[in-house]
C-alpha atoms as one frame of an Amber mdcrd trajectory, in Angstrom:
protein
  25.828  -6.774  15.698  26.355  -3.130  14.001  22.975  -1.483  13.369  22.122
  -2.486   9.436  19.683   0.302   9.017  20.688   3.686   7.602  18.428   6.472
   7.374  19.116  10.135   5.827  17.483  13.206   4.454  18.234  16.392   2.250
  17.460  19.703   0.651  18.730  20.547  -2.957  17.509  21.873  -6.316  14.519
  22.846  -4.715  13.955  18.626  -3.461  13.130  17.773   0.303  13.531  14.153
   0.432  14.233  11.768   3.544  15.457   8.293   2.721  15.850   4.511   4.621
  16.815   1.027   3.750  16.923  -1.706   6.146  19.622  -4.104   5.493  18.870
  -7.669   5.218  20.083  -9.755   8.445  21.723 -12.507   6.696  23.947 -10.466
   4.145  27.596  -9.963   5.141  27.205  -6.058   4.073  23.926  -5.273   4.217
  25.047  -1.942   6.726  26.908  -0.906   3.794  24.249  -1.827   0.896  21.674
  -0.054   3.052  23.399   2.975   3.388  24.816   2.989  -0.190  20.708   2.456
  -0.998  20.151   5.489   0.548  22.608   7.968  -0.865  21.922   7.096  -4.148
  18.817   7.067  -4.059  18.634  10.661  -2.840  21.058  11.463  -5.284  18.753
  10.491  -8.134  15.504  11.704  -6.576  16.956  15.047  -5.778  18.857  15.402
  -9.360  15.863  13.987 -10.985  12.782  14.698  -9.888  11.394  15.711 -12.686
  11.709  13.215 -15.001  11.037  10.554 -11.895   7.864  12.059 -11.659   6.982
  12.142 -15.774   8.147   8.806 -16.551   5.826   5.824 -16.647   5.994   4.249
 -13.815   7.779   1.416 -15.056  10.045   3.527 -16.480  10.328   5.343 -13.304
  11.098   1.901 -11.198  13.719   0.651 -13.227  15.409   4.070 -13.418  15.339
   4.219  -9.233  16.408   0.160  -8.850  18.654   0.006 -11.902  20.510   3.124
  -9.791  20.928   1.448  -6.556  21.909  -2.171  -8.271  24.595  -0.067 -10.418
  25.818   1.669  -6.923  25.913  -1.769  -4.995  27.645  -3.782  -7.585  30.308
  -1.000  -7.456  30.737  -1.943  -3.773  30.652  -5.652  -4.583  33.694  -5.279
  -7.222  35.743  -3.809  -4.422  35.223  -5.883  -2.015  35.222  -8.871  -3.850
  32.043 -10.087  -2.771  28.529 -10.345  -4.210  25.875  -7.984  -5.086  23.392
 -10.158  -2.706  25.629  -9.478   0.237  24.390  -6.084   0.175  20.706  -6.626
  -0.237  18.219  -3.909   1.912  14.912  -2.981   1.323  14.591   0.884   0.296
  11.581   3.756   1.214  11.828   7.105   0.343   9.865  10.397  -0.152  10.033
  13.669  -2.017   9.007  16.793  -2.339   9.279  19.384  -4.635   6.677  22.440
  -4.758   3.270  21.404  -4.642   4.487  17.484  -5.796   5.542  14.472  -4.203
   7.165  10.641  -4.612   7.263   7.943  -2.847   8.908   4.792  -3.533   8.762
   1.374  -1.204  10.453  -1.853  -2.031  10.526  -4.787   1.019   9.121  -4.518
   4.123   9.040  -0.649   6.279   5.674   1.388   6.417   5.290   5.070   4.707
   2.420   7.022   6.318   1.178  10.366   5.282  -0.596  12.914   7.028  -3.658
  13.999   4.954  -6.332  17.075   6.297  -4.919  15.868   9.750  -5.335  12.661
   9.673  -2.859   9.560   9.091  -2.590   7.508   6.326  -0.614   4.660   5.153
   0.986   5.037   1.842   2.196   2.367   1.447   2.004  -1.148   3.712   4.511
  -3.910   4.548   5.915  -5.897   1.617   5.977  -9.587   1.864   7.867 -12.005
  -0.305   6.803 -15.828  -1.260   7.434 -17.182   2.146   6.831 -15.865   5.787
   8.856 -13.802   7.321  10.594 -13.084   3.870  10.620  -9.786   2.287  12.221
  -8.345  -0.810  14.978  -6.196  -1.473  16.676  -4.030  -4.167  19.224  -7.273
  -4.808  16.438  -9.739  -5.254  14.932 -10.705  -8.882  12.529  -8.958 -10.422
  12.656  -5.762  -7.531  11.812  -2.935 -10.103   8.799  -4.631 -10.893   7.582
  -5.307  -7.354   8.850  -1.183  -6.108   5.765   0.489  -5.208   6.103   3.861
  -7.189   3.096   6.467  -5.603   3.085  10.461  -7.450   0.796  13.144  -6.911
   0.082  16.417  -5.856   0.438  16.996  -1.866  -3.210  18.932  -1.758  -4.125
  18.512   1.642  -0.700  16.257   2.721   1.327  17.780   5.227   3.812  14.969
   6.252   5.052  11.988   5.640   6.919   9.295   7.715   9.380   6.368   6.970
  10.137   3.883   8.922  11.865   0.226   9.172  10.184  -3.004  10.077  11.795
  -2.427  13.415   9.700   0.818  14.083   6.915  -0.706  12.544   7.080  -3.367
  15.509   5.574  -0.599  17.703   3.677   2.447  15.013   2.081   0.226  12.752
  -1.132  -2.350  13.967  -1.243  -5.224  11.570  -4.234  -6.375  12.205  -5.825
  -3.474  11.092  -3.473  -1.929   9.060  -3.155   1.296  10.808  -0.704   3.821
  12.472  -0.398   5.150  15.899  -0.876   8.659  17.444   2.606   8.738  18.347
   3.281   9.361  14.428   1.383  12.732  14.663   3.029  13.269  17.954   6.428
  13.369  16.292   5.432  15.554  13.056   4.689  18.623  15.521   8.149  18.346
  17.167   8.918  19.929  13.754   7.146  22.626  14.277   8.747  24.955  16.571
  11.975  22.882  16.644  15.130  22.143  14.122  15.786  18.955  12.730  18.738
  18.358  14.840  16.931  18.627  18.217  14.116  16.495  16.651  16.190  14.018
  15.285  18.175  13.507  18.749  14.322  13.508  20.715  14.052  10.550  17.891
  16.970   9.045  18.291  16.109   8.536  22.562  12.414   7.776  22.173  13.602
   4.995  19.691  16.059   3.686  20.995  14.452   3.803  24.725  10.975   2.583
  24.159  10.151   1.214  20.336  13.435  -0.828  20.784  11.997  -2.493  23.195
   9.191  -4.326  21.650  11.668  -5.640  19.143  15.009  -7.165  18.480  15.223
  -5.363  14.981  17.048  -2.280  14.666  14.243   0.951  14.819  14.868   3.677
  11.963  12.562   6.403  11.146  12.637   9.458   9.046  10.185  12.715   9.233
   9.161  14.677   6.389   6.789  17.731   7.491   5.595  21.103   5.915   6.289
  23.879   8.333   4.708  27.357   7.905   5.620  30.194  10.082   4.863  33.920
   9.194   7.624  35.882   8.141   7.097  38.404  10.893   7.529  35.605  13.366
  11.148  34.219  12.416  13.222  36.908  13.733  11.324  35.778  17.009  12.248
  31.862  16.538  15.141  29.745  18.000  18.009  30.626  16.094  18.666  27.360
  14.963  15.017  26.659  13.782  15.342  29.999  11.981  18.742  28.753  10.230
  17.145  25.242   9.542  13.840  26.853   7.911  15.943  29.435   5.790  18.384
  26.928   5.189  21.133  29.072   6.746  23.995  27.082   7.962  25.759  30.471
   9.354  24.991  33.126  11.666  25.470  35.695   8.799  23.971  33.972   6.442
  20.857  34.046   8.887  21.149  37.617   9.377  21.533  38.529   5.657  18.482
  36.294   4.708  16.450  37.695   7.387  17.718  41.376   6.405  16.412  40.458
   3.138  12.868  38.937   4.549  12.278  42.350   6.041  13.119  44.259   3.636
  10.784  42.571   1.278   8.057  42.082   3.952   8.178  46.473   4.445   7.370
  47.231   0.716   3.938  48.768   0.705   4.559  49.782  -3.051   6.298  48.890
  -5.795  10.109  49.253  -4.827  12.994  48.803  -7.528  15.637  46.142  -6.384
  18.703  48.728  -5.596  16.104  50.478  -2.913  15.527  47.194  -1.488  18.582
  46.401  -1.360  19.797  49.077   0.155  16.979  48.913   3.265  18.723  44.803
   3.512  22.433  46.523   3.645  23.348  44.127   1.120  24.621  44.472  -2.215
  22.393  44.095  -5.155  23.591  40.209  -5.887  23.291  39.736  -2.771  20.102
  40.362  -2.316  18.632  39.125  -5.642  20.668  35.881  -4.619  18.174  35.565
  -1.201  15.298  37.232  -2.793  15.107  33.920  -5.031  15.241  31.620  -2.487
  12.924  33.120  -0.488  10.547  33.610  -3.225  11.055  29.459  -3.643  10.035
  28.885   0.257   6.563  30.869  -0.168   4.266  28.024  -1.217   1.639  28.398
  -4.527  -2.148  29.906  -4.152  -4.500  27.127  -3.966  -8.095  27.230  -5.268
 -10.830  26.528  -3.501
């Protein structure tokens, strides 16, 4: 059988966000309703983070369920088939500045790494019977979506994963997380998402897989900080990945204008620094901004 899980992040309007859905095993498209659960959902979180996060949180569920239910039926009409044959359960988290969301409807675990230590988010979700769980396509879901906001603070990851994963990371008899989880965040740190995702990709698929029959999905979320005077030093593709550079010039230019900004021991107009970067003006201004974006807030004591 085709793997029913889909799993995806991305980076826009100033949004991290990493998204999964599990697809229910007894829906004829549930692959397809997972994966159409994930891309809108981080369409909406990423385009509207902002008013996710101000809404009530009623408000906020209906908005994120009513969004996937409007996607799926869309499938449904053309394939002639019903909106519960693409039911999947749906986690996601995201980040924006100095705030987060996370949303959880079905079954899955979202963890959280808080002063260094691991924390569940948000636990398995079980529906009237055993071994039942509920989905985006079942009755009632907006009201039963776990909605969580806040201020990350001392959070500096999160993970997602599927019931599958779960099998192996998550101890239900004392509802906690293993070590592996924290294991896996510091891959991120001196590697790019690619190389981490296919380390993933193995270790799931060669030991968590294992201890189940269900497929294993899982999705890392971290907060990297590396010194500015230390990139030029970094794997190229970590570099690109961390400036969100998906060219070798684009690397170089960005970097050009890190430097350039990182030299000025006074008060320097724009053309001077843009001149030291060898870029024009809008050039510069244009990765001056996003750079500016990257370097996180002051915190008080």
């Amino acid at each position: 059988m085709a793997c029913q899980d889909a799993v995806a992040g991305r980076r826009a309007g100033g949004v991290v966000a990493i998204a999964l859905a599990d697809g229910a095993g007894s829906a004829r498209h549930s692959g397809r309703g997972a994966q159409t659960a994930v891309s809108t959902a981080l369409d909406l979180v990423t385009g509207s983070f902002d008013s996710l996060y101000d809404d009530s949180v009623d408000a906020g569920r209906e908005k994120i369920v009513g969004a996937v239910v409007a996607s799926v039926t869309e499938d449904a009409r053309a394939l002639g088939a019903s909106v519960s044959d693409f039911a999947s359960t749906l986690l996601f988290v995201a980040v924006k500045g100095e705030r987060y969301l996370a949303a959880h409807l079905g079954d899955g675990v979202i963890v959280a790494e808080r002063s260094g230590e691991r924390t569940v988010l948000s636990h398995p979700q079980r529906g009237e019977h055993v071994n039942e769980t509920v989905f985006v396509t079942s009755r009632g879901a907006a009201a039963q979506l776990l909605l969580d906001r806040g201020t990350l603070g001392a959070v500096s990851a999160f993970a997602v994963m599927s019931d599958g994963s779960a099998e192996s990371l998550y101890m239900r008899r004392d509802r906690t997380t293993a070590a592996a989880i924290t294991s896996m965040w510091s891959w991120l740190d001196g590697h790019p998402p690619s190389k981490v995702s296919a380390a993933l990709a193995s270790n799931l698929r060669d030991h968590l897989r294992l201890f189940t029959g269900d497929d294993c999905s899982l999705a890392l979320l971290r907060r990297v900080t590396v010194m500015a005077d230390k990139l030029p030093e970094m794997d190229v593709a970590f570099a690109g990945a961390f400036l969100d550079c998906r060219s070798p010039r684009g690397l170089h230019n960005r970097l050009a204008v890190l430097a350039a900004l990182g030299g000025a021991d006074r008060p320097v107009s724009t053309a001077e620094l843009s001149a030291r970067s060898s870029l024009s003006v809008s050039a510069f201004r244009r990765h001056a901004r996003y750079l500016r974006e990257l370097e996180p807030p002051a915190r008080s004591a």
